[in-house]
Tab-separated table of C-alpha atoms in Angstrom:
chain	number	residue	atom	x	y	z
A	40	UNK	CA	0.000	0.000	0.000
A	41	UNK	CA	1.573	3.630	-1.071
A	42	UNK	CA	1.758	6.015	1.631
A	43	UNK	CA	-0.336	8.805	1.456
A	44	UNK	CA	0.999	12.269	2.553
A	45	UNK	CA	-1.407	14.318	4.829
A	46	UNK	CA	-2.388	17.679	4.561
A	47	UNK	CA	-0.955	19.773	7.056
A	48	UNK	CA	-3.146	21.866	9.119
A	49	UNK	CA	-3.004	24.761	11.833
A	50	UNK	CA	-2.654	23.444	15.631
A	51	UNK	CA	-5.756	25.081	16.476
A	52	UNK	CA	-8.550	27.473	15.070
A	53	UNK	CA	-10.114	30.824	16.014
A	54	UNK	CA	-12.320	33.297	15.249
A	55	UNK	CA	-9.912	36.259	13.625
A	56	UNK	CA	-12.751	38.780	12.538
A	57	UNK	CA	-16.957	39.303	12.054
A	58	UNK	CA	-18.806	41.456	10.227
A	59	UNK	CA	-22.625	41.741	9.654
A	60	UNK	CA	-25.267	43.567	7.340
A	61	UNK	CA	-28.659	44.503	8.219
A	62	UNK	CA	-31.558	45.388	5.860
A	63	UNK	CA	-31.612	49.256	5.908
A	64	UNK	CA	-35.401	48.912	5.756
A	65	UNK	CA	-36.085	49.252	9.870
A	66	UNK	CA	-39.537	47.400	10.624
A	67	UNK	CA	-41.629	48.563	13.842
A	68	UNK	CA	-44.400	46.571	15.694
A	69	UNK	CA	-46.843	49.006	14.065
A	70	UNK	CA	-46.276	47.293	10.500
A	71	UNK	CA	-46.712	43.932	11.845
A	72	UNK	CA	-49.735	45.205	13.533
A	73	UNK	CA	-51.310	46.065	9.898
A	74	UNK	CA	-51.798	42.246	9.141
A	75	UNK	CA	-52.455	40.858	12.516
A	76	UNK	CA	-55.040	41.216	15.764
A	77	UNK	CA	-52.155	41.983	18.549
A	78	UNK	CA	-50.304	44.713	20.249
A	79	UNK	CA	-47.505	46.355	20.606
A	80	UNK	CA	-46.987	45.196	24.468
A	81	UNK	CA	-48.304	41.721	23.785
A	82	UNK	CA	-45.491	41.194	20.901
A	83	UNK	CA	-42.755	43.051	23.310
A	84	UNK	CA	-43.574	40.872	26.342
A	85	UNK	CA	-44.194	37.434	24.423
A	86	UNK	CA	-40.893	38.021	22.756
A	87	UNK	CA	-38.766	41.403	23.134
A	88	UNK	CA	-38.813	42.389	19.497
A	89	UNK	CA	-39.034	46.074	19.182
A	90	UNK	CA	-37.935	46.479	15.767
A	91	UNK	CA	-36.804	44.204	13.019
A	92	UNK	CA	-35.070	44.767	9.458
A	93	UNK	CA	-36.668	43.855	6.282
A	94	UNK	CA	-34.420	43.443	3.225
A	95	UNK	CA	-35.096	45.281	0.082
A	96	UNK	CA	-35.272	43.612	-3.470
A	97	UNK	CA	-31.339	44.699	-3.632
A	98	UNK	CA	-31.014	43.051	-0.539
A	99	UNK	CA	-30.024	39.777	-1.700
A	100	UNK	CA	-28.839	36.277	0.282
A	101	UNK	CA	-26.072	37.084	-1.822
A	102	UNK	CA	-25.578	40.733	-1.685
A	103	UNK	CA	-26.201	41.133	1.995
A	104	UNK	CA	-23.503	37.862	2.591
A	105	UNK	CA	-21.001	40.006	0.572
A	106	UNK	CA	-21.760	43.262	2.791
A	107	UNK	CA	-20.940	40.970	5.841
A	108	UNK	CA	-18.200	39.041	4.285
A	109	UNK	CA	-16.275	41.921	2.907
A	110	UNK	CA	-16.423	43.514	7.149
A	111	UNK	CA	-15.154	40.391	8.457
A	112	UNK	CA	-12.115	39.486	6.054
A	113	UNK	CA	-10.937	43.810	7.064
A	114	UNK	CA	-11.482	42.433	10.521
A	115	UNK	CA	-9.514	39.852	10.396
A	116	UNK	CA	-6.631	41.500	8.848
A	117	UNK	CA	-6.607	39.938	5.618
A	118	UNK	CA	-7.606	39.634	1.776
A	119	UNK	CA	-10.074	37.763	-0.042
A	120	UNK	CA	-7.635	35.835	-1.806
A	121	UNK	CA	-6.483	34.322	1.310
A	122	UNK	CA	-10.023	32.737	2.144
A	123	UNK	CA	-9.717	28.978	1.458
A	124	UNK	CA	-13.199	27.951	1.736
A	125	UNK	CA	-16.943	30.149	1.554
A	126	UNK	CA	-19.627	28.245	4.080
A	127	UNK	CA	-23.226	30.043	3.613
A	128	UNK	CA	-26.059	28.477	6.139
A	129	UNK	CA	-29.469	29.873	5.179
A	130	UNK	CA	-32.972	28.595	4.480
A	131	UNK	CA	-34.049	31.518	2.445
A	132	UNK	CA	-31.730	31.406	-0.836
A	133	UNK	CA	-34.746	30.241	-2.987
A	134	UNK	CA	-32.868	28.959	-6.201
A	135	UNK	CA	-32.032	25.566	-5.466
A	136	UNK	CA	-28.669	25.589	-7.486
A	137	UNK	CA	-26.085	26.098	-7.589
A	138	UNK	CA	-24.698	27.035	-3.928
A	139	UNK	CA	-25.066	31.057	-3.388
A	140	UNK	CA	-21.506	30.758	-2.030
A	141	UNK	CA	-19.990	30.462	-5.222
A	142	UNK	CA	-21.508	33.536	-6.009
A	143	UNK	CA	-20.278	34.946	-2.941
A	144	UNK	CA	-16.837	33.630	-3.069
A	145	UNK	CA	-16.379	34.929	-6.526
A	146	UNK	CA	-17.195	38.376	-5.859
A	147	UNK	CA	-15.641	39.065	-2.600
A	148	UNK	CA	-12.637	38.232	-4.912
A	149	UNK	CA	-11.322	35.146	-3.190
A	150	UNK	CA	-9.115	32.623	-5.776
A	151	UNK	CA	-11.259	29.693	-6.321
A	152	UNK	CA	-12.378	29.204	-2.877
A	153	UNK	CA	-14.403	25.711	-2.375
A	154	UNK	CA	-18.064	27.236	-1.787
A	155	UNK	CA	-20.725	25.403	-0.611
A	156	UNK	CA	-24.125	25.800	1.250
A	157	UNK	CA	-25.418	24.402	4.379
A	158	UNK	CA	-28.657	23.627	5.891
A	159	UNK	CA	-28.946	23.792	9.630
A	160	UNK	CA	-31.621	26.582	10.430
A	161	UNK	CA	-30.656	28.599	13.431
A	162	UNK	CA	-28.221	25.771	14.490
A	163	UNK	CA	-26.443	27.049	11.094
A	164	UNK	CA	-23.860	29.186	12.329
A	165	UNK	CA	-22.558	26.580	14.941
A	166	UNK	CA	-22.706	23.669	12.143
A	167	UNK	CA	-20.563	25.914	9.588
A	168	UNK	CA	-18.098	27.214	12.607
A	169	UNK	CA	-17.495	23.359	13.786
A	170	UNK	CA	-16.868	22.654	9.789
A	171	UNK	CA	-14.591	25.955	9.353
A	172	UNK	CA	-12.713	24.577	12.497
A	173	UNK	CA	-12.025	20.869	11.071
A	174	UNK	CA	-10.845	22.267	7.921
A	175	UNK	CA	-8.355	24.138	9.505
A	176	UNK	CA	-7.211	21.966	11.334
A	177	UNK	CA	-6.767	19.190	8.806
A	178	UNK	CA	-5.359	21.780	6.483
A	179	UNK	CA	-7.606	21.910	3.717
A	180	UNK	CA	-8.094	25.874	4.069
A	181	UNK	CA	-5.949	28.202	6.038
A	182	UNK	CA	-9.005	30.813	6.168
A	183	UNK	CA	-12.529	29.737	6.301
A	184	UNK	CA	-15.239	32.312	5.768
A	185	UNK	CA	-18.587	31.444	7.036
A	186	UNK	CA	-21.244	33.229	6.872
A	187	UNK	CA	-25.273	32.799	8.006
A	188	UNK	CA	-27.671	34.748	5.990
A	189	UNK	CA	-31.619	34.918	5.763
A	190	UNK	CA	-34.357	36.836	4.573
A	191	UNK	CA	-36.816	35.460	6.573
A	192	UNK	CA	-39.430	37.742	5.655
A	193	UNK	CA	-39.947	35.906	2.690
A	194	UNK	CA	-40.990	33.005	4.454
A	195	UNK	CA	-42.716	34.505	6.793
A	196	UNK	CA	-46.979	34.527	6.857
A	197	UNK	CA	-47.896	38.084	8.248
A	198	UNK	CA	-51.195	37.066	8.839
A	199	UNK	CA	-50.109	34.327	11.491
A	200	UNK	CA	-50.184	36.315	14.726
A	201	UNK	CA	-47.781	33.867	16.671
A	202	UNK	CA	-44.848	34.326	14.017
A	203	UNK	CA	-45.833	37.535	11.993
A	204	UNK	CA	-43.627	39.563	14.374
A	205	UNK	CA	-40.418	37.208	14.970
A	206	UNK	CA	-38.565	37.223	12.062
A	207	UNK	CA	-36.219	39.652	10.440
A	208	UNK	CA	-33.199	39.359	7.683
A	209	UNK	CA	-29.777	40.086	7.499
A	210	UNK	CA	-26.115	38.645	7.389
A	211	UNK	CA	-23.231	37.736	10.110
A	212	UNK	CA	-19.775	36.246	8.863
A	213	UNK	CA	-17.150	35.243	10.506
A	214	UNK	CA	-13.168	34.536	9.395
A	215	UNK	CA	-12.183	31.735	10.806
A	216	UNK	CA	-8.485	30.643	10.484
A	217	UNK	CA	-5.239	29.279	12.364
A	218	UNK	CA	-4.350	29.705	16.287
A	219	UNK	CA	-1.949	28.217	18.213
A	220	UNK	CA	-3.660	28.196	21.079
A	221	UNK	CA	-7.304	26.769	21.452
A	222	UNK	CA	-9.978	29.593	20.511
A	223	UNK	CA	-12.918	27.256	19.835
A	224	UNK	CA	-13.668	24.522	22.009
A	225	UNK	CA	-15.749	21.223	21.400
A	226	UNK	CA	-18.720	22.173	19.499
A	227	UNK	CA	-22.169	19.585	21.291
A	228	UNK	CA	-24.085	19.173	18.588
A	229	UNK	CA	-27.133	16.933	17.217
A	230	UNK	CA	-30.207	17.100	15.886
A	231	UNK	CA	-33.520	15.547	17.146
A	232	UNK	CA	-35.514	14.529	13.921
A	233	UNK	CA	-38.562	13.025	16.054
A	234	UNK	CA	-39.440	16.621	16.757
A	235	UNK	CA	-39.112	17.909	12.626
A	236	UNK	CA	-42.948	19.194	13.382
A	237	UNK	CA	-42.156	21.343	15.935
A	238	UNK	CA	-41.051	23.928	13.457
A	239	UNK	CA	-41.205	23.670	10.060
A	240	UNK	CA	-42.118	25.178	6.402
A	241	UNK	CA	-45.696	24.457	6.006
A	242	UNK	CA	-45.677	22.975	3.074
A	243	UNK	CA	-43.146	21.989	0.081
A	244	UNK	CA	-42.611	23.910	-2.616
A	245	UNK	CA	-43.548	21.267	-4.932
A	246	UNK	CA	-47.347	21.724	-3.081
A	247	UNK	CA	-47.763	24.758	-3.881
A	248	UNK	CA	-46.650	24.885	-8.001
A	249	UNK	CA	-48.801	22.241	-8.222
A	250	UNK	CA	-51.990	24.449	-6.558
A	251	UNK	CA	-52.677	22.101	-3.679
A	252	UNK	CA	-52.413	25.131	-1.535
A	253	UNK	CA	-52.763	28.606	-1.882
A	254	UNK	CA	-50.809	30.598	0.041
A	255	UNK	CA	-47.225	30.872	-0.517
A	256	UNK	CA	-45.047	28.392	1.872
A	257	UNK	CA	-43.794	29.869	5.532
A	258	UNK	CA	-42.641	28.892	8.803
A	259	UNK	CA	-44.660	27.681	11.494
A	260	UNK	CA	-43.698	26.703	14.928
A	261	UNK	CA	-45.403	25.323	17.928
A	262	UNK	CA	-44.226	27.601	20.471
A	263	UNK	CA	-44.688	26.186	23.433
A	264	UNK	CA	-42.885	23.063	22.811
A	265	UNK	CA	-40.209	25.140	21.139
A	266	UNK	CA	-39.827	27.400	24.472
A	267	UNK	CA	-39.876	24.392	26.772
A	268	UNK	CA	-37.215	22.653	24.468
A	269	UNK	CA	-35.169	25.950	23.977
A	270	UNK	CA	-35.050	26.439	27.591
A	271	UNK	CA	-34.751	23.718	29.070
A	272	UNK	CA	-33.364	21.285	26.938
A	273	UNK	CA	-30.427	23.722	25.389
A	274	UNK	CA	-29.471	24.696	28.917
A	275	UNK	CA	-28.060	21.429	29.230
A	276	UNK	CA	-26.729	21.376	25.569
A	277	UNK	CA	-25.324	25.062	26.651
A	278	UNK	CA	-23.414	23.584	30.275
A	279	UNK	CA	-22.188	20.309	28.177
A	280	UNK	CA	-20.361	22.800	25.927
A	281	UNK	CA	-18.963	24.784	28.924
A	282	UNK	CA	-17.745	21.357	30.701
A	283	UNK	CA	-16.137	20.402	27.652
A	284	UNK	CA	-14.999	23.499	27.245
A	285	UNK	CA	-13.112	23.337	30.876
A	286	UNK	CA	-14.863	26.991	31.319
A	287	UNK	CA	-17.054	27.650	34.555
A	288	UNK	CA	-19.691	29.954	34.217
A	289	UNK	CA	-18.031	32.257	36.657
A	290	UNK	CA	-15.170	32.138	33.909
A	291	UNK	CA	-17.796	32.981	31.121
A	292	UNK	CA	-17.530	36.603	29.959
A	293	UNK	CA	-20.466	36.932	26.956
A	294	UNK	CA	-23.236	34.828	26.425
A	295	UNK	CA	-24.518	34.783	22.646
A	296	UNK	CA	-27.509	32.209	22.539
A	297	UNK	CA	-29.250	32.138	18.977
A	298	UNK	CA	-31.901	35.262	19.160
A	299	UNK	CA	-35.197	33.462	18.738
A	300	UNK	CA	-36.810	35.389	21.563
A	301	UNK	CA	-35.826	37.134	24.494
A	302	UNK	CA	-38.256	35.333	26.877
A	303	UNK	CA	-36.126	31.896	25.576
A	304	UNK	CA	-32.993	34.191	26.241
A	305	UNK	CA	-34.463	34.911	29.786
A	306	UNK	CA	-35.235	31.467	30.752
A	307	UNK	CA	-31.676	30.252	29.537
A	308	UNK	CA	-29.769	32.626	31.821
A	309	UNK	CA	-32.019	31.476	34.904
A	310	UNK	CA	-31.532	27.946	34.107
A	311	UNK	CA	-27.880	27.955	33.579
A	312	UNK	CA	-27.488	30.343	36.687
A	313	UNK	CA	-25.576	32.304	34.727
A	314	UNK	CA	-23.700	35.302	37.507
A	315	UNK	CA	-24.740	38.959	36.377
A	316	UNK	CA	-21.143	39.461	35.185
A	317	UNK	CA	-22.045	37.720	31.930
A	318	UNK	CA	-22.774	40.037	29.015
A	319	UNK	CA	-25.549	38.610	27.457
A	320	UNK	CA	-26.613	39.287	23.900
A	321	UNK	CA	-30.306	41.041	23.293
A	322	UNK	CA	-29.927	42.005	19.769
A	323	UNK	CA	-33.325	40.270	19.061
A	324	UNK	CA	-34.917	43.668	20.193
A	325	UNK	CA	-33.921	45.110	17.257
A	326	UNK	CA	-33.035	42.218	14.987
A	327	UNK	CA	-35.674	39.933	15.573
A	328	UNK	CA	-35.509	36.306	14.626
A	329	UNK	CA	-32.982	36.616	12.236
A	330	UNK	CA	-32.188	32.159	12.024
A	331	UNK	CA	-28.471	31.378	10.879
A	332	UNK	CA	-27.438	34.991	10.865
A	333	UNK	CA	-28.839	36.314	14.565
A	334	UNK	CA	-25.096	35.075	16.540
A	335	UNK	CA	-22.756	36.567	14.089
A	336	UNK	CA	-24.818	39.649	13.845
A	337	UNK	CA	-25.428	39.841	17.688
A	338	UNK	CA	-21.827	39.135	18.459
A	339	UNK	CA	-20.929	41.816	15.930
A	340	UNK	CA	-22.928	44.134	17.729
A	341	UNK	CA	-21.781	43.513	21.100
A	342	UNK	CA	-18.358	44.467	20.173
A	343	UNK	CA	-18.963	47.580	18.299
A	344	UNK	CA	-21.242	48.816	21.193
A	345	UNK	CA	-17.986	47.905	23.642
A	346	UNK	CA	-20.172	45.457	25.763
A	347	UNK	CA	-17.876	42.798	24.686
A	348	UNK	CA	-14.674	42.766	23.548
A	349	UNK	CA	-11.733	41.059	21.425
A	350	UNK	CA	-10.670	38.439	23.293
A	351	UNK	CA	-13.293	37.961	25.744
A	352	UNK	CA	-14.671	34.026	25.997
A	353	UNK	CA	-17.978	33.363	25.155
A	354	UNK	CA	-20.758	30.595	24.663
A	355	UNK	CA	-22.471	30.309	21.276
A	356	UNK	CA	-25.529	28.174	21.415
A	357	UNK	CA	-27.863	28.184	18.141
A	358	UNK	CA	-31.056	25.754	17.715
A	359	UNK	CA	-33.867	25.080	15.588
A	360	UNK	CA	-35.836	23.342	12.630
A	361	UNK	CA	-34.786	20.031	12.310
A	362	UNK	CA	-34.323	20.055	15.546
A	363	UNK	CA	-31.083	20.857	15.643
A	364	UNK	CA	-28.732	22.426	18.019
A	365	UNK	CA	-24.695	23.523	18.037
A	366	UNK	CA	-22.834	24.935	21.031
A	367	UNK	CA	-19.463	26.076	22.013
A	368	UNK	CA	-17.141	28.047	23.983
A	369	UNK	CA	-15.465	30.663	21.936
A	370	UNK	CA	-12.566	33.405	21.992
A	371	UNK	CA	-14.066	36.562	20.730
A	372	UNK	CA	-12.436	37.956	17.829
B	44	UNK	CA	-44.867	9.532	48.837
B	45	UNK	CA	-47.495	11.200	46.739
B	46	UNK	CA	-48.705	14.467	47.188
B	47	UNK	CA	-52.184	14.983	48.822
B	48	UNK	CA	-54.375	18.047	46.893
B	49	UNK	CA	-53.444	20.780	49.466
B	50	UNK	CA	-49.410	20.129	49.241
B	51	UNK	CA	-49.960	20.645	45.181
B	52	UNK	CA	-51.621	23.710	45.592
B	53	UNK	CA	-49.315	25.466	48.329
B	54	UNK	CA	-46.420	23.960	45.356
B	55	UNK	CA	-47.845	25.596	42.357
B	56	UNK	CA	-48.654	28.850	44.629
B	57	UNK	CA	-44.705	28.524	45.410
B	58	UNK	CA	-44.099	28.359	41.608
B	59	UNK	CA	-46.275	30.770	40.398
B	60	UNK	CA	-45.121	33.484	42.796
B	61	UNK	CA	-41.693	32.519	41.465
B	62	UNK	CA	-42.107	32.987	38.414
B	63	UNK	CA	-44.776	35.436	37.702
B	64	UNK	CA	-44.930	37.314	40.948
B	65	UNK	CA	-48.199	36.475	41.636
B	66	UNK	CA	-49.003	36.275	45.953
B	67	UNK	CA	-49.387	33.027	46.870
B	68	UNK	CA	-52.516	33.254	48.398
B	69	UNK	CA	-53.955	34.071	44.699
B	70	UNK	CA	-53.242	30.774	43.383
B	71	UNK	CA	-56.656	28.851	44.533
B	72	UNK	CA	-57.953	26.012	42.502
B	73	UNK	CA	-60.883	28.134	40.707
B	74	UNK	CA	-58.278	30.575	39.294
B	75	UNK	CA	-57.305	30.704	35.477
B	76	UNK	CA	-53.615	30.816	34.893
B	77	UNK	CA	-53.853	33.469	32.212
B	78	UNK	CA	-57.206	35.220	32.961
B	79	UNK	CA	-56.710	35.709	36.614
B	80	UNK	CA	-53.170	35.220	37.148
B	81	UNK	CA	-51.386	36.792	34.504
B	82	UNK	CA	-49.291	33.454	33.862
B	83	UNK	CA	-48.906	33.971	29.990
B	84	UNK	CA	-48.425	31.269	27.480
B	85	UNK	CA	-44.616	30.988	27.990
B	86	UNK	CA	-44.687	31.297	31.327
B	87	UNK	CA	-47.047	28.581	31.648
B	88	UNK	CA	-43.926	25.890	30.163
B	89	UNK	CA	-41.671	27.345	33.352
B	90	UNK	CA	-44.603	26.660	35.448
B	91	UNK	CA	-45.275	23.448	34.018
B	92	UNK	CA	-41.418	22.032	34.140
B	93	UNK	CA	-41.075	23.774	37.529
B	94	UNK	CA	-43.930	20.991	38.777
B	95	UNK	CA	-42.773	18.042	36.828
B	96	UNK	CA	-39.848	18.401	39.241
B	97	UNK	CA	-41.656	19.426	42.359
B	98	UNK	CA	-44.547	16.344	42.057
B	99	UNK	CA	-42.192	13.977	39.962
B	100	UNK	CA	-44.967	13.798	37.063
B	101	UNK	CA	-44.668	14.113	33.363
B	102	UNK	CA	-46.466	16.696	31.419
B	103	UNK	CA	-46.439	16.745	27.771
B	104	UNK	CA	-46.875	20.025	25.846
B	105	UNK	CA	-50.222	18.149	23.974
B	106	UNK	CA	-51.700	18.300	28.136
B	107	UNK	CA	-50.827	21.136	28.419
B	108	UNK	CA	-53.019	23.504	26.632
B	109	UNK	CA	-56.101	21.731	28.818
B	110	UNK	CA	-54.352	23.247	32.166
B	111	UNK	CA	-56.193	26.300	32.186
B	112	UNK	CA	-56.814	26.588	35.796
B	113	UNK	CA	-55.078	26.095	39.174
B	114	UNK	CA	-57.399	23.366	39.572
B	115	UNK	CA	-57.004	21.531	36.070
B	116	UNK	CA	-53.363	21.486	37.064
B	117	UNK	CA	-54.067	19.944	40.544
B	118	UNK	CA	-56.057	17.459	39.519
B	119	UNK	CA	-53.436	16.494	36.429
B	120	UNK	CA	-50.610	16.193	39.076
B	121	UNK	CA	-52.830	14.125	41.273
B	122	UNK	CA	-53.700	11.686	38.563
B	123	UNK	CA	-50.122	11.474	36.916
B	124	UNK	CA	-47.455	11.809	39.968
B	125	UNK	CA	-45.136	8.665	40.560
């Protein structure tokens, strides 16, 4: 048998920049409340959203990724050329082929970076991170660019009062590339397909060419078993990723949980005790539900604001449709 | 041992004013979670997980849309508990 000779990756990985774009359409509660019997204060205290962003028809999967991309790669202190590999987790890119992050990859300028897209709702991020990390280690890219994207109001059915207000669009990349210390620890991560109902696009988009149903496709959720799951069952997804992580919450210095919901936020800092000395990021107020992209963007946010900063250590949890679920301890960038 | 009515009810009172504020001398059996004591939908799961520990009983999120009172939720526990 010939020998084969390995690849020959970094020691470690890290997060070296982020960068995010949001839809400079800025959508109240009072437009939500033009398609659906609620209020204001009902949709603030069921779920903290103040304000969401709404993307434009310029405001592509595709455009807005590049916007993102093109902050993160400054961030990180590098060029385009240098990226090795494009990773784009979304659910709203609606032409089925090929991957958008070809599209991406060429235009931000990179050399021939391997592009691909993934599929992991708001567990997306996590997913493409724990990917980015592998392939740096093993030394098939030296710079990994991944980057979670959605417009979400295209899937979204305004006339549904339970998800009309939740979800908003945008983009959050990150650069990920070589360390030689550890900057991302063990990534828990699974998915629970016994529980696909519990949110889900209503119907496929086969369904509705054909005219079996009328209204265009969206997502629907059961939100009660979502909180309950969220909560409860990512709490211990969240401390499994701190264990492994060797990190005790009194160590933690930012918490960035997907943004689904501030109530869900709420419930996760109770149940994982978390001590007030955590940063903890609310950018649903103003993002909304915003699936793959809500941790990059929030963790963008929380460093240009100063609440966190470069080199700060902080958990990432992101879950959803599936169900799935990714979590890890990270070095801010 | 199981828990006789009265020990559920001073429990949920315990978890209700724990999670929603609520005094416990509000929670009584004829009171609506929602209507009377401001427990909203979400805070309804906390409620419920906080008394599948407490009694040691399994509620599933299909039951528990038919808890609408203090009472409904007694009973349930009664029934269910290990």
């Amino acid at each position: 048998m010939s020998k084969i000779k390995p690849a020959k990756g970094a020691p470690y990985a890290r997060i070296l920049g982020v960068g995010g774009y949001r839809p400079t359409r800025v959508v109240p509660n009072e437009v939500i409340l033009e398609t659906i019997d609620s209020s204001d204060e009902w949709i603030r205290s069921r779920s903290g959203i103040q304000t969401r962003h709404w993307a434009n028809d310029e405001e592509t999967v595709a455009a807005m990724s590049i916007e993102a991309s093109g902050k993160a790669i400054a961030d990180a202190g590098i060029t385009a050329e240098q990226v090795g590999a494009v990773i784009v987790s979304t659910v709203t890119h609606f032409k089925q082929t090929p991957a958008v992050a070809t599209e991406i990859a060429d235009k931000l300028g990179t050399n021939k970076a391997a592009a691909f897209d993934i599929s992991a709702g708001c567990a997306g991020f996590g997913y493409g991170l724990t990917l980015a990390k592998g392939m740096i280690v093993e030394g098939s890219a030296e710079y990994v660019l991944v980057i979670g994207v959605e417009r979400l109001s295209d899937l979204t059915d305004l006339e549904d009062r339970a998800t009309a207000f939740l979800f908003g669009d945008g983009a959050g990349a990150v650069v990920v590339g070589p360390s030689n210390e550890p900057a991302i620890g063990p990534t828990i991560w699974g998915s629970e397909g016994d529980k696909s109902e519990t949110i889900k696009q209503t119907v496929p988009w086969t369904d509705y060419r054909e005219g079996e149903v009328e209204r265009f496709p969206a997502i629907t959720q059961e939100g009660q078993a979502v909180f309950r799951w969220a909560v409860f069952e990512m709490a211990k997804v969240a401390q499994q990723a701190l264990d492994a992580a060797g990190i005790a919450a009194s160590d933690l210095d930012v918490f960035i949980p997907h943004q689904a919901n501030e109530r869900i936020i709420d419930s996760m800092v109770k149940t994982l005790k978390l001590p007030e000395s955590v940063t903890v990021a609310r950018d649903v107020r103003t993002t909304g539900n915003t699936s793959a992209a809500s941790i990059p963007l929030a963790m963008e946010r929380l460093l240009a604001t100063g609440e966190a900063k470069s080199g700060d250590t902080a958990l990432v949890i992101g879950f959803g449709a599936g169900l799935v679920y990714a979590a890890s301890v990270v070095t801010l960038p | 041992m199981a828990a006789t009515q009265e020990e559920i009810v001073a429990g949920l009172a315990d978890i209700v004013n724990e999670i929603a504020g609520i005094p416990v001398e509000d929670v009584q059996l004829d009171k609506s979670f929602t209507d009377d004591l401001d427990v909203d939908s979400l805070s309804m799961v906390e409620v419920v997980v906080a008394a599948e520990e407490r009694f040691d009983v399994k509620i599933p999120d299909e039951d528990v849309k038919n808890l609408k009172t203090v009472g409904d939720a007694t009973e349930y526990i009664l029934k269910h508990q290990a």
